């Protein structure tokens, strides 16, 4: 294969194993359970103390659910995460508990938590014993936190919980322990991008900004670009394959316009274009099939049609039998003399008289008996029907596959091989050129997809302008990049270039990329949980939840700022009446003085 040729891997997710039991307690303290509840992926694991707490979270799965096929007729229940395998066949059925990056659907969130607790080996009956560290969105709405706390305390009966921001946990993991440093966090995830100023180790919430663009919008934009470029492969250009291109073949241009000029050079294009090979079949239908092969395929189609007709007959027989049993039950009411119930049932069946009921029973009995005979006959003469198909089966087959219509299997036809006039492999290739930089560029230039938002550079400049010069200088000395959408090659160099253009002449700044932009949020939450195992000032207990409500939050170095709801006190009716009487008396006094 050529150097620039890449096949699509189309990876199927493997089902997660169910662990038998969780880790034991660490001395008198239980081991916390850490959940990074992201809109793209959920990462869950135990915060095990010790020298080697574990290389990575034990559970990682996509934060999506799909209802099992079959519904109320005995089908499987909802499928979650890696149990779905490939997402593309179920894309239209996928549902997420998130609106942007905020969980809003309690039922779907419960499915994700059930899946996490089950596969992590939480074996307690009726409750979840370990304390939980859970990530939440920046400036999370109080309603969302209230919903999550209600789910955890009321449904799972957990002892205590601590909430924190994923990007702050990542910042916490990549900085020295116990340090109260300041900086700017640029966190770009699946649904949105945040720029968070940190002052002396605490989040400055009033100056946080969000850009409603992330990996999801980038994949959608890349899909539209390639579908417009290759209209013959609309169905093959799926979101999963676009995410694969973004993760493995895209990069951020340090200078977008200059990079586009480079792509205009034929040599540069030939050396840097990535040719993505779509799956295809090199065998043309009907090109090399003999009459025996055609007859065999026709018989296979006939077998499938007969099986389908047999299933339809059995389903119809079952429905008719249930309806007949219902009618016979109503007839027994008449024979037993229960006239009130009989007339009531007759009205429900939309019938006028017992004679009409008897006539319907006779017709339905004959139909049921005839259906049973057909099913029995079909089972006995299955092989004969395959060799001598009925006219109905042949007509269905001709509609189903025109390849076998108007064919005479007894006449041998010469085998002719159709030589394709073009290279099939080349026809099924996607040439990904400037799309490698155009798709991820939208977080810097949202106008490329028609969004009236500021990009990362403009938002960064806007936040810095809200601080005095000395605070600005302190913040730019620690610019931290985290999140899965910052893993493009060239991301750090692009941020440095933007800072160089906006900062004063000969000023300094430092840009750091997280050691693992995807998993560092979970690592940081694990480190934080181990550092605060016995610190009651950061954990929300069940008693505090019952006293202060589900929206209550205890602040810490990686948390949101808590703004409690302050409702105006309503005056009682007696005080309102007294105030109105005093007002009327004052009005009468004023009128007397004027007179």
XYZ file of C-alpha atoms in Angstrom:
595
model
C 0.000 0.000 0.000
C 1.206 3.492 -0.851
C 2.622 5.750 1.819
C -0.399 8.087 1.745
C -3.009 5.314 1.561
C -4.945 4.504 4.747
C -7.822 2.031 5.160
C -10.690 2.783 7.525
C -10.404 0.610 10.593
C -14.138 0.713 11.502
C -13.409 -0.481 15.030
C -16.207 -2.212 16.920
C -16.293 -1.621 20.662
C -15.751 -4.791 22.715
C -18.266 -5.446 25.515
C -16.937 -4.504 28.938
C -16.326 -7.359 31.395
C -18.268 -7.363 34.636
C -15.894 -7.297 37.593
C -16.775 -9.605 40.457
C -16.073 -7.195 43.309
C -14.590 -3.775 43.913
C -11.408 -3.077 45.887
C -11.326 -3.442 49.640
C -11.418 -0.464 51.976
C -8.265 1.444 52.767
C -8.040 1.181 56.544
C -11.156 2.694 58.158
C -11.980 4.701 55.002
C -13.814 3.269 51.967
C -12.218 3.545 48.546
C -13.903 6.341 46.543
C -15.418 5.726 43.121
C -14.328 8.300 40.510
C -16.669 9.087 37.592
C -15.640 11.450 34.795
C -19.118 12.041 33.357
C -18.260 13.463 29.929
C -20.672 14.137 27.067
C -18.515 12.030 24.703
C -17.209 9.298 26.986
C -17.712 8.150 30.569
C -14.586 7.099 32.456
C -15.046 5.280 35.740
C -12.704 3.583 38.184
C -11.617 3.220 41.790
C -9.308 5.680 43.527
C -7.068 2.986 44.950
C -4.462 4.261 47.452
C -0.898 3.043 47.381
C 2.250 3.444 45.341
C 0.632 2.156 42.139
C -3.027 3.238 42.113
C -3.590 1.856 38.627
C -2.618 2.891 35.105
C -6.050 4.033 33.877
C -9.767 3.925 34.660
C -11.149 0.426 34.497
C -14.189 1.455 32.467
C -14.398 3.730 29.404
C -17.492 3.830 27.191
C -19.439 6.219 24.968
C -22.118 8.202 26.806
C -24.991 7.015 24.594
C -27.907 4.616 24.982
C -30.189 2.805 22.536
C -33.406 0.928 23.124
C -33.198 -2.764 22.361
C -35.208 -4.125 19.456
C -38.340 -6.015 20.364
C -39.820 -3.530 22.826
C -42.554 -4.936 25.022
C -42.674 -8.284 23.180
C -39.721 -9.722 25.034
C -36.870 -7.876 23.332
C -33.676 -6.913 25.082
C -33.559 -3.821 27.267
C -31.629 -0.610 26.680
C -28.071 -1.018 25.413
C -25.387 1.290 26.800
C -21.900 2.302 25.717
C -19.611 -0.459 24.492
C -22.460 -2.986 24.500
C -23.701 -1.306 21.318
C -20.691 -2.423 19.255
C -20.705 -0.218 16.158
C -22.744 2.991 16.479
C -23.526 3.512 12.790
C -26.319 0.922 12.361
C -28.002 2.409 15.465
C -27.195 6.076 14.824
C -30.857 7.029 14.479
C -31.698 5.297 17.775
C -28.896 6.764 19.901
C -29.866 9.011 22.781
C -27.687 10.956 25.201
C -28.548 12.430 28.607
C -26.620 15.590 27.690
C -27.738 18.889 26.220
C -24.404 20.295 25.066
C -22.239 19.363 28.058
C -24.955 19.487 30.747
C -26.864 16.310 31.767
C -30.592 17.015 31.604
C -32.236 13.605 31.100
C -32.497 11.803 34.438
C -33.652 8.473 32.991
C -30.744 8.151 30.539
C -28.228 9.311 33.161
C -29.482 6.548 35.429
C -28.768 4.010 32.658
C -25.163 5.234 32.421
C -24.708 5.011 36.194
C -26.278 1.536 36.316
C -23.877 0.370 33.628
C -20.896 1.866 35.493
C -21.762 0.424 38.907
C -22.580 -3.008 37.485
C -19.355 -3.354 35.510
C -17.187 -2.008 38.343
C -18.371 -4.729 40.688
C -20.474 -2.663 43.105
C -22.127 -5.610 44.839
C -24.045 -3.950 47.694
C -27.779 -4.615 47.687
C -30.117 -1.634 47.382
C -27.404 1.015 47.687
C -23.936 2.098 46.585
C -21.590 2.078 49.574
C -18.445 3.917 48.355
C -18.292 7.726 48.206
C -18.349 9.172 44.698
C -16.302 11.886 43.004
C -18.249 13.151 39.988
C -17.301 15.693 37.345
C -19.756 18.360 36.196
C -19.890 21.169 33.642
C -18.345 24.596 34.191
C -20.913 26.875 35.885
C -23.265 23.910 36.029
C -26.937 24.982 36.354
C -28.366 24.378 39.807
C -31.174 22.303 38.343
C -28.716 19.866 36.778
C -26.807 19.428 40.046
C -30.057 19.066 41.954
C -31.171 16.336 39.546
C -27.833 14.510 39.878
C -27.795 14.717 43.685
C -31.373 13.483 43.853
C -30.483 10.526 41.641
C -27.386 9.621 43.672
C -28.881 10.027 47.155
C -32.456 8.858 46.538
C -31.945 6.099 43.978
C -28.486 4.756 44.871
C -28.399 5.900 48.527
C -24.730 6.841 48.425
C -23.099 8.087 51.667
C -21.476 11.234 50.214
C -20.447 12.885 46.963
C -18.025 15.567 45.770
C -18.445 17.536 42.539
C -15.631 19.024 40.482
C -14.866 20.389 37.010
C -13.057 18.000 34.679
C -10.636 20.595 33.283
C -9.721 21.768 36.797
C -9.019 18.182 37.833
C -6.733 17.883 34.793
C -5.031 21.153 35.805
C -4.689 19.791 39.341
C -3.065 16.589 38.055
C -0.450 18.382 35.922
C 0.660 20.883 38.587
C 2.675 20.375 41.787
C 0.612 19.171 44.714
C -0.675 21.760 47.213
C 0.358 24.629 44.906
C -1.954 27.652 44.605
C -0.999 28.686 41.079
C -2.766 30.967 38.632
C -3.267 30.429 34.942
C -5.596 30.127 31.965
C -7.187 26.788 31.078
C -8.301 26.173 27.492
C -10.511 23.100 27.605
C -12.010 21.864 24.323
C -14.252 18.815 24.444
C -16.915 17.085 22.403
C -19.664 19.708 22.606
C -18.037 22.995 23.584
C -14.823 24.830 24.413
C -14.167 26.697 27.688
C -11.566 29.269 28.643
C -11.214 29.396 32.432
C -9.095 31.909 34.373
C -7.589 30.553 37.607
C -6.505 33.046 40.285
C -4.461 31.665 43.189
C -5.804 28.168 42.749
C -9.513 29.090 42.484
C -11.792 29.470 39.511
C -12.777 33.030 38.573
C -16.292 32.072 37.496
C -17.492 35.542 36.483
C -14.866 35.741 33.715
C -15.278 32.195 32.332
C -16.321 32.001 28.693
C -17.784 29.182 26.608
C -17.636 28.630 22.838
C -20.389 26.310 21.615
C -18.086 24.359 19.313
C -16.193 21.128 19.881
C -15.430 17.740 18.417
C -19.055 16.998 17.511
C -19.394 20.082 15.315
C -15.955 19.436 13.794
C -16.956 15.896 12.766
C -20.242 17.154 11.319
C -18.457 19.834 9.285
C -15.928 17.318 7.928
C -18.761 14.982 6.964
C -20.501 17.744 4.993
C -17.263 18.695 3.227
C -16.557 15.146 2.060
C -20.168 14.396 1.142
C -20.204 17.468 -1.107
C -16.888 16.371 -2.603
C -17.947 12.721 -3.113
C -21.744 12.615 -3.655
C -21.461 9.010 -4.841
C -20.414 7.841 -1.357
C -22.936 9.625 0.873
C -23.834 6.537 2.895
C -20.196 5.469 3.342
C -19.113 8.858 4.746
C -20.323 8.247 8.312
C -19.714 10.213 11.492
C -17.663 7.375 12.987
C -15.286 7.462 10.031
C -15.095 11.248 10.235
C -14.082 10.968 13.887
C -11.391 8.487 12.844
C -10.054 10.983 10.275
C -10.049 13.762 12.873
C -8.268 11.679 15.488
C -5.582 10.248 13.214
C -5.196 12.440 10.114
C -6.114 16.053 10.962
C -3.940 18.825 12.368
C -4.095 22.493 13.324
C -2.369 24.870 10.921
C -0.068 27.365 12.619
C -1.030 29.884 9.927
C -4.293 28.908 8.257
C -4.080 31.140 5.159
C -0.399 30.382 4.591
C -1.110 26.653 4.895
C -3.877 26.869 2.293
C -1.425 28.524 -0.095
C 0.938 25.576 0.387
C -1.818 23.146 -0.602
C -2.157 24.916 -3.967
C 1.232 23.508 -4.975
C 0.762 20.140 -6.786
C 3.873 18.628 -5.240
C 2.821 19.619 -1.711
C -0.671 18.249 -2.340
C 0.646 14.925 -3.643
C 2.999 14.511 -0.688
C 0.485 15.440 2.024
C -2.918 14.279 0.803
C -4.265 11.260 2.699
C -6.141 8.726 0.586
C -8.757 6.967 2.701
C -9.799 3.617 1.244
C -13.479 2.781 1.611
C -14.460 -0.905 1.720
C -15.740 -2.271 -1.600
C -16.345 -5.534 -3.456
C -14.393 -6.208 -6.638
C -16.935 -8.786 -7.863
C -19.637 -7.332 -10.105
C -23.093 -8.837 -9.692
C -24.072 -11.030 -12.619
C -20.665 -10.881 -14.268
C -19.287 -14.394 -13.668
C -22.302 -16.369 -12.404
C -23.096 -19.661 -14.087
C -26.645 -20.948 -14.453
C -26.107 -23.371 -11.516
C -24.961 -20.518 -9.264
C -27.926 -18.418 -10.310
C -30.292 -21.300 -9.607
C -28.702 -21.861 -6.196
C -29.059 -18.194 -5.306
C -32.668 -18.279 -6.491
C -33.386 -21.239 -4.241
C -31.789 -19.444 -1.287
C -33.992 -16.437 -1.940
C -37.046 -18.700 -2.147
C -36.165 -20.341 1.166
C -35.890 -16.952 2.822
C -39.230 -15.878 1.354
C -40.917 -19.068 2.540
C -39.498 -18.617 6.042
C -40.737 -15.040 6.052
C -44.218 -16.127 4.896
C -44.266 -18.854 7.548
C -43.466 -16.358 10.282
C -46.203 -14.049 9.040
C -48.717 -16.901 9.047
C -47.764 -17.875 12.610
C -48.101 -14.291 13.841
C -51.497 -13.914 12.164
C -52.608 -17.268 13.577
C -51.611 -16.172 17.068
C -53.568 -12.925 16.768
C -56.643 -14.708 15.388
C -56.454 -17.336 18.139
C -56.318 -14.647 20.843
C -59.297 -12.875 19.254
C -61.209 -16.176 19.033
C -60.511 -16.967 22.699
C -61.898 -13.561 23.622
C -65.082 -14.147 21.627
C -65.554 -17.639 23.099
C -65.202 -16.135 26.577
C -67.988 -13.662 25.782
C -70.128 -16.531 24.463
C -69.618 -18.413 27.744
C -70.961 -15.366 29.607
C -74.177 -15.703 27.575
C -74.414 -19.439 28.236
C -73.860 -18.908 31.993
C -76.604 -16.314 32.152
C -74.387 -13.380 33.113
C -76.325 -10.981 30.916
C -74.992 -7.703 32.319
C -71.382 -8.643 31.700
C -72.324 -10.156 28.327
C -73.975 -6.959 27.065
C -71.084 -4.873 28.369
C -68.564 -7.098 26.549
C -70.703 -7.005 23.407
C -70.614 -3.212 23.407
C -66.816 -3.282 23.802
C -66.613 -5.584 20.757
C -68.817 -3.148 18.773
C -71.422 -5.841 18.082
C -75.206 -5.512 18.170
C -76.574 -8.999 18.813
C -75.627 -12.548 19.885
C -76.235 -13.676 16.312
C -73.527 -11.382 15.030
C -71.199 -12.736 17.702
C -71.946 -16.342 16.683
C -71.366 -15.563 12.991
C -68.034 -13.909 13.743
C -66.968 -16.897 15.890
C -67.720 -19.310 13.057
C -65.769 -17.279 10.491
C -62.810 -16.836 12.837
C -62.783 -20.547 13.754
C -62.693 -21.484 10.089
C -59.848 -19.013 9.451
C -57.841 -20.384 12.391
C -58.335 -23.967 11.259
C -57.363 -23.084 7.697
C -54.219 -21.290 8.893
C -53.198 -24.315 10.952
C -53.602 -26.567 7.922
C -51.482 -24.233 5.783
C -48.704 -24.153 8.374
C -48.744 -27.935 8.682
C -48.717 -28.382 4.920
C -45.868 -25.870 4.532
C -43.724 -27.795 7.020
C -44.308 -31.093 5.192
C -43.766 -29.813 1.650
C -40.976 -27.307 2.297
C -38.441 -28.989 0.029
C -40.990 -29.514 -2.732
C -41.963 -25.859 -2.602
C -38.326 -24.868 -2.979
C -37.920 -26.880 -6.160
C -41.383 -25.995 -7.462
C -42.097 -22.468 -6.275
C -45.585 -21.054 -6.295
C -46.592 -18.150 -8.491
C -46.833 -15.884 -5.421
C -43.276 -16.739 -4.343
C -41.925 -16.139 -7.853
C -43.600 -12.743 -8.090
C -42.227 -11.801 -4.659
C -38.802 -12.971 -5.707
C -38.868 -10.926 -8.907
C -39.751 -7.846 -6.893
C -37.077 -8.668 -4.346
C -34.184 -9.355 -6.708
C -34.477 -8.440 -10.410
C -31.388 -10.529 -11.116
C -33.489 -13.703 -11.324
C -36.499 -12.343 -13.203
C -37.238 -13.625 -16.687
C -34.591 -16.349 -16.368
C -34.841 -19.901 -17.681
C -32.628 -22.086 -15.484
C -32.671 -24.974 -17.933
C -30.871 -23.122 -20.726
C -27.110 -22.879 -20.347
C -25.759 -19.424 -21.219
C -22.157 -18.649 -21.995
C -20.249 -17.097 -19.110
C -19.062 -13.598 -19.946
C -16.748 -11.556 -17.768
C -17.428 -7.829 -17.689
C -14.210 -5.886 -17.486
C -14.643 -2.670 -15.481
C -13.853 0.496 -17.374
C -12.314 2.077 -14.271
C -10.374 1.082 -11.168
C -12.868 0.157 -8.446
C -10.322 0.670 -5.673
C -9.539 4.182 -6.890
C -13.243 4.968 -7.198
C -13.733 4.094 -3.509
C -10.964 6.385 -2.251
C -11.474 9.669 -0.404
C -8.725 12.205 -1.005
C -8.513 14.172 2.256
C -6.422 17.252 1.494
C -7.264 20.700 2.814
C -10.074 19.080 4.807
C -7.373 17.956 7.236
C -7.002 21.569 8.424
C -10.375 23.066 7.456
C -12.428 20.956 9.880
C -10.482 21.622 13.131
C -10.058 25.294 12.165
C -13.662 26.048 13.176
C -12.734 26.429 16.854
C -10.530 29.360 15.802
C -12.863 30.624 13.044
C -16.494 29.656 13.798
C -17.614 31.749 10.821
C -16.450 28.896 8.555
C -19.669 27.052 9.447
C -21.817 30.167 9.769
C -21.596 30.492 13.572
C -21.733 34.025 14.953
C -19.303 33.356 17.774
C -15.801 34.411 18.666
C -13.014 31.880 18.223
C -10.451 30.822 20.801
C -8.048 33.693 20.063
C -10.700 36.429 20.262
C -12.207 34.956 23.434
C -8.759 34.676 24.997
C -8.055 38.315 24.215
C -11.444 39.363 25.620
C -10.820 37.562 28.926
C -7.319 39.011 29.331
C -8.603 42.541 28.720
C -10.864 42.227 31.766
C -7.847 42.089 34.096
C -5.150 44.624 35.006
C -1.779 44.372 33.281
C -0.072 42.586 36.179
C -2.816 39.931 36.372
C -2.613 39.446 32.611
C 1.120 38.843 32.832
C 0.574 36.304 35.597
C -2.165 34.422 33.713
C -0.278 34.029 30.417
C 2.675 32.477 32.221
C 0.555 29.343 32.704
C -1.727 28.640 29.716
C -2.904 25.043 30.029
C -4.505 22.993 27.220
C -6.709 19.990 28.016
C -9.616 18.052 26.520
C -9.859 15.582 23.659
C -10.304 18.333 21.056
C -6.853 19.792 21.856
C -4.959 16.668 20.782
C -4.484 17.790 17.174
C -0.841 18.155 16.138
C 0.036 21.834 15.989
C -2.489 22.937 18.630
C 0.130 24.181 21.078
C 2.080 26.002 18.340
C -1.126 27.715 17.149
C -1.969 28.992 20.644
C 1.602 30.268 21.044
C 1.324 32.088 17.708
C -1.988 33.700 18.725
C -0.537 34.800 22.085
C 2.544 36.205 20.336
C 0.301 38.360 18.157
C -1.885 39.669 20.985
C 0.693 40.186 23.757
C 2.967 43.279 24.007
C 6.391 43.333 22.387
C 9.043 41.183 24.144
C 6.541 39.885 26.720
C 6.778 36.254 27.820
C 4.214 33.473 28.127
C 4.143 29.709 28.651
C 1.795 27.166 27.015
C 1.535 23.626 28.356
C -0.391 20.698 26.912
C -1.776 18.141 29.355
C 0.228 14.921 29.531
C -2.945 13.019 28.585
C -5.678 15.488 27.540
C -8.355 12.790 27.545
C -7.666 10.910 30.791
C -5.991 13.564 32.943
C -9.377 14.726 34.238
C -9.979 11.261 35.702
C -6.400 11.040 37.012
C -6.785 14.441 38.662
C -10.091 13.461 40.253
C -8.441 10.289 41.573
C -5.517 12.275 43.011
C -7.897 14.776 44.583
C -10.016 11.996 46.136
C -6.950 10.369 47.691
C -5.775 13.724 49.084
C -9.179 14.481 50.660
C -10.340 11.087 51.905
C -10.948 12.302 55.463
C -11.662 15.980 54.725
C -15.333 16.522 55.588
C -15.196 20.109 54.304
C -15.367 18.991 50.656
C -17.837 16.073 50.733
C -21.622 16.514 50.617
C -23.229 14.006 52.976
C -26.764 12.660 52.919
C -27.696 14.788 55.929
C -26.497 17.957 54.216
C -28.388 16.982 51.058
C -31.616 16.594 53.034
C -31.089 19.871 54.893
C -29.802 22.155 52.114
C -31.217 20.644 48.948
C -29.804 18.910 45.910
C -28.236 22.041 44.409
C -25.951 22.489 47.426
C -22.210 22.437 46.679
C -19.121 22.448 48.876
C -16.366 24.423 47.215
C -12.777 23.263 46.814
C -9.821 23.885 44.508
C -11.395 22.025 41.549
C -15.055 22.902 42.017
C -17.526 25.423 40.721
C -18.462 28.464 42.754
C -21.651 27.924 44.744
C -24.341 30.544 44.232
C -27.337 29.573 46.394
C -30.874 30.397 45.308
C -32.143 33.411 47.240
C -35.897 33.714 46.938
C -37.580 36.952 48.151
C -39.516 36.431 51.350
C -43.270 36.698 50.820
C -45.104 38.797 53.382
C -48.037 37.198 55.172
C -51.626 38.254 54.532
C -52.001 39.871 57.970
C -48.979 42.107 57.416
C -50.293 43.020 53.938
C -53.648 43.954 55.449
C -52.003 46.100 58.142
C -49.854 47.849 55.551
C -52.882 48.594 53.356
C -54.899 49.937 56.316
C -52.037 52.209 57.329
C -51.739 53.452 53.759
C -55.477 54.260 53.534
C -55.406 56.066 56.882
C -52.422 58.125 55.771
C -54.273 58.978 52.579
C -57.338 60.197 54.479
C -55.137 62.285 56.793
C -53.402 63.924 53.856
C -56.735 64.713 52.224
C -57.989 66.389 55.453
C -54.918 68.568 55.672
C -55.355 69.699 52.060
C -58.997 70.536 52.789
